[in-house]
Short mmCIF file of C-alpha atoms and ligand atoms in Angstrom, two decimals:
data_model
loop_
_atom_site.label_atom_id
_atom_site.label_comp_id
_atom_site.label_asym_id
_atom_site.label_seq_id
_atom_site.Cartn_x
_atom_site.Cartn_y
_atom_site.Cartn_z
CA MET A 1 -7.85 -30.74 2.91
CA LYS A 2 -5.65 -28.21 1.17
CA ASP A 3 -2.75 -26.27 2.88
CA LYS A 4 -3.26 -22.86 4.02
CA LEU A 5 -1.51 -20.19 2.07
CA ILE A 6 -0.46 -17.27 4.30
CA ILE A 7 -1.23 -14.00 2.70
CA PHE A 8 1.31 -11.53 4.01
CA ASP A 9 0.44 -7.86 2.98
CA THR A 10 3.40 -5.37 2.89
CA THR A 11 1.45 -2.31 1.30
CA LEU A 12 2.01 -0.13 4.33
CA ARG A 13 5.83 -1.17 4.32
CA ASP A 14 7.37 -2.08 1.10
CA GLY A 15 4.28 -0.54 -0.75
CA GLU A 16 5.20 2.81 1.02
CA GLN A 17 8.76 2.56 -0.08
CA SER A 18 7.62 3.73 -3.60
CA PRO A 19 8.46 7.35 -4.04
CA GLY A 20 5.83 9.56 -2.95
CA ALA A 21 3.75 6.94 -1.44
CA SER A 22 4.18 7.69 2.03
CA MET A 23 1.25 7.44 4.15
CA THR A 24 0.41 9.20 7.29
CA ARG A 25 -0.46 7.28 10.56
CA ASP A 26 -4.23 7.72 10.04
CA GLU A 27 -4.17 6.65 6.51
CA LYS A 28 -2.20 3.45 7.50
CA VAL A 29 -4.62 2.49 10.17
CA ARG A 30 -7.67 2.96 7.53
CA ILE A 31 -5.71 0.85 5.21
CA ALA A 32 -4.99 -1.77 7.89
CA LYS A 33 -8.81 -2.01 8.64
CA ALA A 34 -9.55 -2.52 5.13
CA LEU A 35 -6.86 -5.27 4.92
CA GLU A 36 -8.36 -6.95 8.14
CA ARG A 37 -11.92 -6.97 6.39
CA LEU A 38 -10.07 -8.58 3.65
CA GLN A 39 -8.87 -11.11 6.13
CA VAL A 40 -5.12 -11.12 5.05
CA ASP A 41 -3.06 -13.05 7.73
CA VAL A 42 -0.17 -10.71 8.48
CA ILE A 43 0.00 -6.85 7.78
CA GLU A 44 3.46 -5.52 7.78
CA ALA A 45 2.80 -1.95 9.11
CA GLY A 46 6.05 -0.32 8.66
CA PHE A 47 9.76 0.04 9.66
CA PRO A 48 9.35 1.33 13.27
CA ALA A 49 13.02 2.54 13.41
CA ALA A 50 12.72 4.75 10.24
CA SER A 51 11.51 7.83 12.23
CA GLU A 52 9.30 8.72 15.12
CA GLY A 53 6.21 9.01 12.58
CA ASP A 54 7.03 5.49 11.36
CA PHE A 55 7.19 4.14 14.98
CA GLU A 56 3.83 5.95 15.91
CA ALA A 57 2.16 4.62 12.67
CA VAL A 58 3.06 0.85 13.37
CA GLN A 59 1.93 1.49 16.96
CA ALA A 60 -1.27 2.88 15.99
CA VAL A 61 -1.89 -0.25 13.54
CA ALA A 62 -0.86 -2.57 16.25
CA ASN A 63 -3.32 -1.15 18.43
CA SER A 64 -6.33 -1.04 16.14
CA ILE A 65 -6.19 -4.53 14.26
CA GLU A 66 -7.66 -7.68 16.27
CA LYS A 67 -7.53 -10.57 14.00
CA SER A 68 -4.51 -10.17 11.54
CA THR A 69 -1.08 -10.32 12.93
CA VAL A 70 0.73 -6.94 12.79
CA CYS A 71 4.29 -7.21 11.81
CA GLY A 72 7.17 -4.67 11.99
CA LEU A 73 10.32 -4.59 10.04
CA ALA A 74 14.00 -4.33 11.64
CA ARG A 75 17.42 -4.51 10.17
CA ALA A 76 19.51 -7.13 12.05
CA LEU A 77 20.36 -4.46 14.67
CA ASP A 78 19.65 -4.14 18.46
CA ASN A 79 18.05 -0.96 18.01
CA ASP A 80 15.79 -1.59 15.18
CA ILE A 81 14.42 -4.84 17.03
CA ASP A 82 13.79 -2.96 20.14
CA ARG A 83 11.97 -0.22 18.25
CA ALA A 84 9.95 -3.09 16.66
CA GLY A 85 9.10 -4.75 19.79
CA GLU A 86 8.14 -1.68 21.38
CA ALA A 87 5.94 -0.40 18.57
CA LEU A 88 4.07 -3.92 18.39
CA LYS A 89 3.41 -4.08 22.28
CA GLY A 90 -0.20 -3.44 22.03
CA ALA A 91 -0.82 -6.00 19.01
CA GLN A 92 -3.22 -8.97 19.61
CA HIS A 93 -0.70 -11.07 17.49
CA ARG A 94 2.51 -9.60 16.79
CA ARG A 95 5.44 -10.43 14.34
CA ILE A 96 9.14 -8.96 13.84
CA HIS A 97 10.61 -9.47 10.55
CA THR A 98 14.17 -9.04 10.63
CA PHE A 99 16.68 -9.37 7.75
CA ILE A 100 20.33 -8.96 6.30
CA ALA A 101 21.59 -9.16 3.04
CA THR A 102 23.21 -12.40 1.66
CA SER A 103 24.23 -11.87 -1.92
CA PRO A 104 27.86 -11.57 -2.54
CA ILE A 105 27.32 -8.10 -4.02
CA HIS A 106 25.39 -6.87 -1.15
CA MET A 107 27.71 -8.27 1.43
CA GLN A 108 30.92 -6.91 -0.02
CA GLN A 109 29.71 -3.66 -1.55
CA LYS A 110 26.92 -2.51 0.97
CA LEU A 111 27.59 -4.42 4.30
CA LYS A 112 31.33 -4.74 3.99
CA MET A 113 30.83 -7.96 6.03
CA SER A 114 32.20 -11.68 5.70
CA PRO A 115 29.63 -14.31 5.25
CA GLU A 116 30.35 -15.44 8.82
CA GLN A 117 29.79 -11.98 10.36
CA VAL A 118 26.59 -12.00 8.35
CA ILE A 119 25.52 -15.13 9.89
CA GLU A 120 26.41 -13.93 13.34
CA TYR A 121 24.22 -10.83 12.87
CA ALA A 122 21.21 -12.71 11.74
CA VAL A 123 21.33 -15.36 14.40
CA LYS A 124 21.52 -12.48 17.09
CA ALA A 125 18.93 -10.53 15.61
CA VAL A 126 16.54 -13.55 15.61
CA LYS A 127 17.39 -14.32 19.41
CA ARG A 128 16.77 -10.78 20.18
CA ALA A 129 13.36 -10.75 18.37
CA ARG A 130 12.39 -13.80 19.99
CA GLN A 131 12.42 -11.87 23.39
CA TYR A 132 9.51 -9.84 22.18
CA THR A 133 7.59 -12.56 20.38
CA ASP A 134 7.42 -16.14 19.36
CA ASP A 135 6.40 -15.04 15.83
CA VAL A 136 9.85 -13.98 14.07
CA GLU A 137 10.52 -13.93 10.48
CA PHE A 138 13.88 -13.81 8.90
CA SER A 139 14.82 -12.64 5.14
CA PRO A 140 18.10 -13.12 3.49
CA GLU A 141 18.05 -9.99 1.38
CA ASP A 142 18.55 -10.41 -2.35
CA ALA A 143 18.20 -13.98 -1.75
CA GLY A 144 17.39 -14.31 -5.71
CA ARG A 145 21.07 -13.38 -6.28
CA SER A 146 22.60 -15.38 -3.16
CA GLU A 147 24.57 -18.65 -3.54
CA GLU A 148 22.12 -21.41 -2.58
CA ASP A 149 24.96 -23.10 -0.17
CA PHE A 150 25.13 -19.88 1.85
CA LEU A 151 21.38 -19.63 2.02
CA CYS A 152 21.19 -23.15 3.35
CA ARG A 153 23.73 -22.38 6.16
CA ILE A 154 22.38 -19.17 7.28
CA LEU A 155 18.78 -20.44 7.10
CA GLU A 156 19.48 -23.39 9.03
CA ALA A 157 21.29 -21.38 11.80
CA VAL A 158 18.38 -18.77 12.01
CA ILE A 159 15.84 -21.61 12.42
CA ASP A 160 18.10 -22.88 15.33
CA ALA A 161 17.77 -19.47 16.79
CA GLY A 162 14.30 -19.50 16.73
CA ALA A 163 12.94 -18.09 13.23
CA THR A 164 9.45 -19.46 12.60
CA THR A 165 9.08 -18.09 9.02
CA LEU A 166 11.88 -17.88 6.57
CA ASN A 167 11.26 -15.38 3.75
CA ILE A 168 13.13 -15.72 0.60
CA PRO A 169 12.96 -12.32 -1.34
CA ASP A 170 13.81 -11.73 -4.90
CA THR A 171 14.87 -8.04 -3.88
CA VAL A 172 15.86 -6.91 -7.32
CA GLY A 173 13.23 -8.79 -9.50
CA TYR A 174 15.96 -11.06 -11.11
CA SER A 175 14.63 -14.44 -10.88
CA VAL A 176 12.52 -16.26 -13.55
CA PRO A 177 9.83 -18.73 -12.35
CA HIS A 178 11.36 -22.26 -13.06
CA GLU A 179 14.65 -21.06 -11.31
CA PHE A 180 12.88 -19.51 -8.25
CA GLY A 181 10.56 -22.30 -7.88
CA ALA A 182 13.47 -24.77 -7.82
CA THR A 183 15.36 -22.58 -5.35
CA ILE A 184 12.62 -23.10 -2.87
CA ALA A 185 12.33 -26.57 -3.36
CA HIS A 186 16.14 -27.16 -2.91
CA LEU A 187 16.10 -24.85 0.20
CA ILE A 188 13.30 -27.09 1.63
CA GLU A 189 14.90 -30.37 0.68
CA ARG A 190 18.67 -29.30 1.87
CA ILE A 191 17.95 -27.58 5.03
CA PRO A 192 17.84 -30.16 7.81
CA ASN A 193 15.62 -28.47 10.14
CA SER A 194 13.39 -26.78 7.38
CA ASP A 195 10.34 -28.66 8.66
CA LYS A 196 10.35 -26.26 11.73
CA ALA A 197 9.58 -23.10 9.80
CA ILE A 198 7.19 -21.76 7.01
CA PHE A 199 8.93 -20.84 3.63
CA SER A 200 7.74 -17.52 2.21
CA VAL A 201 8.43 -15.62 -0.80
CA HIS A 202 8.72 -11.75 -1.51
CA CYS A 203 9.13 -10.94 -5.13
CA HIS A 204 9.88 -7.71 -6.90
CA ASN A 205 8.52 -6.93 -10.26
CA ASP A 206 11.39 -5.44 -12.29
CA LEU A 207 11.04 -8.11 -14.98
CA GLY A 208 7.12 -8.25 -14.78
CA LEU A 209 7.49 -11.75 -12.94
CA ALA A 210 6.71 -11.04 -9.43
CA VAL A 211 3.43 -12.97 -9.55
CA ALA A 212 4.73 -15.70 -11.75
CA ASN A 213 7.73 -16.24 -9.37
CA SER A 214 5.54 -16.22 -6.36
CA LEU A 215 3.18 -18.86 -7.72
CA SER A 216 6.09 -21.09 -8.75
CA ALA A 217 7.43 -20.85 -5.28
CA VAL A 218 3.95 -22.00 -3.92
CA ILE A 219 3.86 -25.01 -6.42
CA ASN A 220 7.39 -25.84 -4.83
CA GLY A 221 6.37 -25.60 -1.30
CA ALA A 222 6.41 -21.93 -0.20
CA ARG A 223 3.24 -21.44 2.20
CA GLN A 224 3.36 -17.78 2.61
CA VAL A 225 3.43 -15.11 -0.15
CA GLU A 226 4.34 -11.42 0.64
CA CYS A 227 2.49 -9.13 -1.77
CA THR A 228 0.82 -5.65 -2.02
CA ILE A 229 -2.47 -4.25 -3.14
CA ASN A 230 -2.22 -3.15 -6.76
CA GLY A 231 1.37 -4.51 -6.90
CA LEU A 232 2.64 -1.19 -5.23
CA GLY A 233 6.13 -1.16 -4.13
CA GLU A 234 9.66 -0.22 -4.71
CA ARG A 235 10.64 0.37 -8.32
CA ALA A 236 8.21 -1.51 -10.66
CA GLY A 237 6.59 -2.87 -7.37
CA ASN A 238 5.81 -6.19 -5.43
CA ALA A 239 3.51 -9.13 -6.61
CA ALA A 240 -0.04 -7.90 -6.68
CA LEU A 241 -1.91 -9.56 -4.01
CA GLU A 242 -5.16 -9.52 -6.00
CA GLU A 243 -3.38 -11.45 -8.73
CA VAL A 244 -1.79 -13.96 -6.35
CA VAL A 245 -5.04 -14.49 -4.59
CA MET A 246 -7.20 -14.78 -7.64
CA ALA A 247 -4.98 -17.11 -9.38
CA ILE A 248 -4.90 -19.38 -6.49
CA LYS A 249 -8.69 -19.49 -6.15
CA THR A 250 -9.38 -19.63 -9.98
CA ARG A 251 -6.88 -22.33 -10.68
CA HIS A 252 -7.45 -24.45 -7.31
CA ASP A 253 -7.05 -27.38 -9.78
CA VAL A 254 -3.23 -26.67 -9.98
CA PHE A 255 -2.32 -25.28 -6.48
CA PRO A 256 -2.25 -27.40 -3.53
CA CYS A 257 -3.31 -24.73 -1.19
CA GLN A 258 -5.91 -22.04 -0.39
CA THR A 259 -6.05 -18.53 1.27
CA GLY A 260 -8.56 -17.68 3.80
CA LEU A 261 -9.37 -14.14 2.20
CA ASP A 262 -12.83 -12.49 1.52
CA THR A 263 -11.96 -11.63 -2.11
CA ARG A 264 -15.16 -9.62 -2.25
CA GLU A 265 -13.20 -6.88 -0.58
CA ILE A 266 -10.44 -6.64 -2.97
CA VAL A 267 -11.71 -3.84 -5.20
CA THR A 268 -12.62 -1.72 -2.21
CA CYS A 269 -8.97 -2.21 -0.85
CA SER A 270 -7.53 -1.48 -4.37
CA LYS A 271 -9.44 1.76 -4.47
CA LEU A 272 -8.64 2.87 -1.12
CA VAL A 273 -4.94 2.27 -1.42
CA SER A 274 -4.87 4.10 -4.95
CA SER A 275 -6.87 7.10 -3.55
CA ILE A 276 -4.64 7.35 -0.30
CA THR A 277 -1.29 7.00 -2.11
CA GLY A 278 -2.17 8.73 -5.48
CA PHE A 279 -0.95 5.94 -7.65
CA PRO A 280 -3.66 5.41 -10.15
CA VAL A 281 -4.56 1.72 -11.24
CA GLN A 282 -4.32 1.41 -15.08
CA PRO A 283 -7.52 0.48 -16.84
CA ASN A 284 -6.22 -2.78 -17.97
CA LYS A 285 -4.57 -4.12 -14.73
CA ALA A 286 -5.62 -7.56 -13.90
CA ILE A 287 -8.63 -7.87 -11.49
CA VAL A 288 -8.83 -4.43 -10.15
CA GLY A 289 -8.50 -2.29 -13.54
CA ALA A 290 -11.60 -0.79 -14.65
CA ASN A 291 -11.69 -2.84 -17.84
CA ALA A 292 -10.87 -5.98 -16.00
CA PHE A 293 -14.41 -7.12 -16.42
CA ALA A 294 -15.42 -5.07 -19.25
CA HIS A 295 -16.50 -7.22 -22.49
CA GLU A 296 -16.64 -4.46 -25.03
CA SER A 297 -16.16 -6.10 -28.44
CA GLY A 298 -19.45 -7.57 -30.06
CA ILE A 299 -18.17 -11.02 -30.24
CA HIS A 300 -17.23 -10.98 -26.70
CA GLN A 301 -20.50 -9.52 -25.60
CA ASP A 302 -22.55 -12.04 -27.50
CA GLY A 303 -20.51 -14.88 -25.92
CA VAL A 304 -20.95 -13.50 -22.57
CA LEU A 305 -24.70 -13.13 -22.97
CA LYS A 306 -25.22 -16.54 -24.10
CA SER A 307 -23.19 -18.00 -21.31
CA ARG A 308 -20.95 -16.08 -18.91
CA GLU A 309 -18.17 -18.84 -18.71
CA THR A 310 -17.58 -18.35 -22.45
CA TYR A 311 -15.18 -15.35 -21.79
CA GLU A 312 -15.08 -15.10 -17.95
CA ILE A 313 -13.02 -17.25 -15.95
CA MET A 314 -13.83 -15.08 -12.66
CA LYS A 315 -16.89 -13.28 -11.43
CA ALA A 316 -16.79 -9.57 -11.02
CA GLU A 317 -18.77 -9.63 -7.87
CA ASP A 318 -16.37 -12.29 -6.27
CA VAL A 319 -13.55 -9.49 -6.26
CA GLY A 320 -15.93 -6.85 -5.21
CA TRP A 321 -16.87 -5.00 -8.47
CA ALA A 322 -20.63 -5.17 -7.82
CA ALA A 323 -20.27 -3.31 -4.74
CA ASN A 324 -20.03 0.14 -6.33
CA ARG A 325 -23.56 0.87 -5.30
CA MET A 326 -25.20 3.95 -4.18
CA VAL A 327 -24.91 4.22 -0.39
CA LEU A 328 -26.14 7.77 0.32
CA GLY A 329 -27.82 10.67 -1.13
CA LYS A 330 -28.96 14.19 -0.79
CA HIS A 331 -31.73 13.20 1.81
CA SER A 332 -29.54 10.84 3.90
CA GLY A 333 -29.18 12.00 7.67
CA ARG A 334 -26.36 12.56 10.00
CA ASN A 335 -26.69 9.14 11.64
CA ALA A 336 -26.51 7.29 8.22
CA PHE A 337 -23.78 9.28 7.28
CA LYS A 338 -21.75 8.61 10.60
CA SER A 339 -22.60 4.88 10.61
CA ARG A 340 -21.40 4.29 6.93
CA MET A 341 -18.24 6.32 7.73
CA ASN A 342 -17.67 4.06 10.83
CA GLU A 343 -18.17 0.90 8.56
CA LEU A 344 -15.49 2.26 6.27
CA GLY A 345 -13.23 2.33 9.24
CA PHE A 346 -13.34 6.10 10.15
CA GLN A 347 -14.20 7.27 13.62
CA PHE A 348 -14.77 10.76 14.22
CA SER A 349 -12.58 12.16 16.99
CA SER A 350 -15.09 14.68 18.08
CA GLU A 351 -18.76 16.20 17.35
CA ALA A 352 -17.17 19.04 15.71
CA GLU A 353 -15.35 16.82 13.26
CA LEU A 354 -18.47 15.01 12.46
CA ASN A 355 -20.32 18.37 11.84
CA ASP A 356 -17.55 19.64 9.84
CA ALA A 357 -17.55 16.28 7.62
CA PHE A 358 -21.30 16.11 7.44
CA VAL A 359 -21.52 19.82 6.07
CA ARG A 360 -18.94 18.82 3.49
CA PHE A 361 -21.04 15.63 2.63
CA LYS A 362 -24.09 17.71 2.09
CA GLN A 363 -22.25 20.36 -0.24
CA LEU A 364 -21.13 17.13 -2.14
CA ALA A 365 -24.66 15.72 -2.37
CA ASP A 366 -25.94 19.12 -3.56
CA LYS A 367 -23.45 18.77 -6.60
CA LYS A 368 -23.65 15.06 -7.07
CA HIS A 369 -26.93 13.20 -6.14
CA GLU A 370 -25.44 9.72 -5.78
CA ILE A 371 -22.77 9.28 -3.09
CA PHE A 372 -20.84 6.05 -3.36
CA ASP A 373 -18.13 4.69 -0.84
CA GLU A 374 -15.54 5.79 -3.11
CA ASP A 375 -16.88 9.44 -2.60
CA LEU A 376 -16.80 8.83 1.08
CA GLN A 377 -13.25 7.72 1.24
CA ALA A 378 -12.22 10.78 -0.60
CA LEU A 379 -14.19 12.93 1.83
CA ILE A 380 -12.41 10.95 4.74
CA SER A 381 -8.95 11.66 3.09
CA GLU A 382 -9.98 15.39 2.89
CA VAL A 383 -11.30 15.60 6.61
CA SER A 384 -8.42 13.90 8.07
CA THR A 385 -5.68 15.94 6.29
CA ASN A 386 -7.26 19.24 6.55
CA ASP A 387 -6.57 20.17 10.15
CA ASP A 388 -3.02 19.31 9.90
CA GLU A 389 -2.33 21.44 6.82
CA ASN A 390 -0.42 24.76 7.20
CA VAL A 391 -1.53 25.97 3.71
CA LYS A 392 -5.12 25.81 2.87
CA LEU A 393 -7.02 26.79 -0.13
CA VAL A 394 -9.52 29.55 0.45
CA ALA A 395 -10.80 30.63 -2.99
CA LEU A 396 -10.31 29.90 -6.43
CA LYS A 397 -11.39 31.82 -9.72
CA VAL A 398 -10.69 30.79 -13.21
CA CYS A 399 -11.46 32.24 -16.65
CA SER A 400 -11.33 30.19 -19.55
CA GLU A 401 -12.80 31.05 -22.89
CA THR A 402 -12.27 30.27 -26.52
CA GLY A 403 -9.47 32.52 -28.26
CA GLU A 404 -8.46 34.15 -24.70
CA ILE A 405 -5.55 33.28 -22.41
CA PRO A 406 -6.76 31.15 -19.23
CA CYS A 407 -6.01 32.79 -16.12
CA ALA A 408 -6.73 32.10 -12.56
CA THR A 409 -6.89 34.11 -9.26
CA VAL A 410 -6.07 32.15 -6.19
CA THR A 411 -6.33 32.92 -2.37
CA ILE A 412 -4.70 30.60 0.17
CA ARG A 413 -4.16 30.73 3.83
CA ILE A 414 -0.44 30.11 5.17
CA GLY A 415 -0.73 29.95 8.98
CA GLN A 416 -2.81 32.78 9.93
CA ASP A 417 -1.92 35.04 6.81
CA GLU A 418 -4.15 35.28 3.75
CA LYS A 419 -2.47 35.65 0.18
CA THR A 420 -3.81 36.30 -3.20
CA GLY A 421 -2.26 35.84 -6.52
CA SER A 422 -3.07 35.55 -10.40
CA ALA A 423 -1.31 33.83 -13.25
CA THR A 424 -2.02 32.89 -16.84
CA GLY A 425 -1.53 29.40 -18.21
CA GLY A 426 -1.83 26.81 -20.97
CA GLY A 427 -5.39 26.08 -19.43
CA ALA A 428 -7.36 26.63 -16.38
CA VAL A 429 -5.42 23.97 -14.33
CA ASP A 430 -2.01 25.30 -15.39
CA ALA A 431 -3.02 28.79 -14.63
CA SER A 432 -4.29 27.74 -10.98
CA LEU A 433 -1.08 25.63 -10.11
CA LYS A 434 1.27 28.36 -11.35
CA ALA A 435 -0.67 30.96 -9.18
CA ILE A 436 -0.42 28.83 -6.21
CA GLU A 437 3.31 28.16 -6.76
CA ALA A 438 4.02 31.86 -7.14
CA LEU A 439 2.51 32.27 -3.76
CA VAL A 440 4.26 29.43 -1.99
CA ASN A 441 7.33 29.50 -3.82
CA THR A 442 8.61 25.84 -3.15
CA GLY A 443 10.74 25.72 -6.28
CA ALA A 444 9.57 22.01 -6.72
CA THR A 445 9.46 20.41 -10.10
CA LEU A 446 6.10 19.02 -11.04
CA GLU A 447 6.82 15.42 -11.83
CA LEU A 448 3.43 13.90 -12.56
CA TYR A 449 -0.18 15.22 -12.89
CA SER A 450 -3.11 12.85 -13.35
CA VAL A 451 -6.82 12.85 -13.07
CA ASN A 452 -9.12 9.99 -12.44
CA ASN A 453 -12.88 9.93 -11.98
CA ILE A 454 -13.56 8.37 -8.72
CA THR A 455 -17.05 6.94 -9.89
CA THR A 456 -18.83 7.23 -13.25
CA GLY A 457 -20.76 10.03 -14.87
CA THR A 458 -19.93 13.48 -15.70
CA ASP A 459 -20.94 14.74 -12.26
CA ALA A 460 -18.44 12.21 -10.89
CA GLN A 461 -15.66 13.53 -8.65
CA GLY A 462 -12.29 14.02 -10.12
CA GLU A 463 -9.38 12.78 -8.00
CA VAL A 464 -5.98 14.57 -8.91
CA THR A 465 -2.53 13.40 -8.16
CA VAL A 466 0.30 15.83 -8.37
CA ARG A 467 3.82 14.44 -7.65
CA LEU A 468 6.35 17.23 -6.67
CA ASP A 469 10.27 16.56 -6.54
CA LYS A 470 12.28 19.01 -4.47
CA ALA A 471 15.99 18.06 -4.39
CA GLY A 472 15.16 14.36 -4.43
CA ARG A 473 12.46 14.30 -1.89
CA ILE A 474 9.22 13.44 -3.71
CA VAL A 475 5.65 13.88 -2.39
CA ASN A 476 2.39 12.91 -3.94
CA GLY A 477 -0.45 15.40 -3.36
CA LEU A 478 -4.19 14.48 -3.63
CA GLY A 479 -7.34 16.35 -4.08
CA ALA A 480 -10.87 15.44 -5.06
CA ASP A 481 -13.90 17.59 -6.20
CA THR A 482 -16.55 17.44 -8.95
CA ASP A 483 -14.67 20.55 -10.39
CA ILE A 484 -11.26 19.18 -11.63
CA VAL A 485 -9.71 22.65 -11.31
CA ILE A 486 -10.46 22.81 -7.75
CA ALA A 487 -9.40 19.19 -7.18
CA SER A 488 -6.22 20.11 -9.02
CA ALA A 489 -5.58 23.32 -6.57
CA LYS A 490 -6.26 20.99 -3.60
CA ALA A 491 -3.84 18.50 -4.90
CA TYR A 492 -1.14 20.72 -5.48
CA ILE A 493 -1.57 22.31 -1.95
CA ASN A 494 -1.62 19.00 -0.35
CA ALA A 495 1.77 18.27 -1.97
CA VAL A 496 3.04 21.57 -0.74
CA ASN A 497 2.04 20.79 2.84
CA LYS A 498 3.77 17.30 2.73
CA LEU A 499 6.93 18.92 1.34
CA GLN A 500 6.64 21.23 4.29
CA SER A 501 6.32 18.35 6.94
CA GLN A 502 9.58 17.48 8.74
CA ASP A 503 9.56 13.78 9.27
CA VAL A 504 12.75 12.28 7.95
CA ARG A 505 12.88 8.91 7.77
CA GLN A 506 15.53 6.23 6.99
CA HIS A 507 15.05 3.76 4.32
CA PRO A 508 15.44 0.16 5.53
CA GLN A 509 17.63 -1.08 2.78
CA SER A 510 19.87 1.63 2.10
CA GLY A 511 21.85 1.59 5.69
CA ASP A 512 24.99 -0.21 6.63
CA VAL A 513 23.33 -3.23 7.82
O1 KIV B 601 12.84 -6.79 -1.14
C1 KIV B 601 13.30 -7.14 0.02
O2 KIV B 601 14.41 -7.81 0.02
C2 KIV B 601 12.72 -6.51 1.02
C3 KIV B 601 13.16 -7.18 2.63
C4 KIV B 601 13.45 -6.18 3.50
C5 KIV B 601 12.43 -8.20 2.79
O3 KIV B 601 11.82 -5.91 1.15
ZN1 ZN B 602 10.93 -5.79 -0.91
#
């Protein structure tokens, strides 16, 4: 019997710390439900002390998840721990994850604390967290650059204080696999009470080694891996869940453990996270990239036709690629539509909301005969953001002709007022976005513009991501439509609405503690 490897997903917390990847409460709940279908063991839902919005999002996830443990992050501060405890009250299974930095550079420069003070804070935080739950995780932040002797001291102390999981983060992605694996083995061997806790790892990908470091740690005794869907996360991201899980499954001959995940849900989760955050997945990305299972060269195709194993080490359907099937069409009725939306984790809050969404579905089905789950996910994003948006697209007209300067006329509604404006540009998209900007006047810089087709075919919906930066505040706007000029306008307006929202949040790793 193999050991269980606990999969701790932090897409909703560390993933959300990527600039522009912030998610609304409802978006977090949708992703959490998809993660639960994937059967991840622990879902880190956010940092409740960051803002009122973050608190409510963690609370909403805690109240809607049944099987997975829901976790909240807290610095080693009383208020953070109390906020996490409060937010998690409704969870069937709850965990508080508290942390404090332990590397010399972080203790001296960021915390301005002595090592003794850091141990004192850590122990106090773990004891306080235990008042809310028996499931307490402690992380020595920047462990990858911390002294091993000090790690042994602080980890022994927090186990005595009641920590049940010890998470070793390579916060800045500095470690290399043999070294990181050795650190895990040494800690387990040297800490006298190490058998009373599960060792976990949390690796960042600054050197492209997050997955390799995590797997090396597993070989050396770690029994929890923290990771994110699509490797989303701060800077170069975190270890990609899909890569860790499929490496463990595919190379069961070298790993002494197994996960309990339903890997057929991986692609659905990947597409959902990409569409909600606006972070596209590169085509050659392992497991979830569009080319990951495509065998295009003649030699490879010939090999695969003779025997799949010639070039395939995994089956596409085992990670959910085959699930890209038509689910609904032009003739599908309201009930079929409603029940598929429910299966995707979306509950309509009223008859009026269902009616509105059904009208949009019918409009889409008129333009595009086959409606896939991905189309419905995009529709959910639209339905769920539309009500809250102050700025709305009313009409858009573009002129694009060879030899002529493209121009666009846009009408938008801001609150109760309608405004119309025109602009020219290098192309129809450029002209449309310039016309919108002239009406809303955000003064923001366009940092990124990207288009992805949601499904295949020329009638597929294009999903556009627009990233705006206003004085360091970065937001991603998303829009989907079978017409990419309209999708672009929707995405720009979505970003403008996000810029106007007031939820000011604190970053967990930038404060005093
Ligand atoms: O990277 C890191 O150190 C973290 C901690 C909060 C665990 O995300
Ligand atoms: Zn991290």
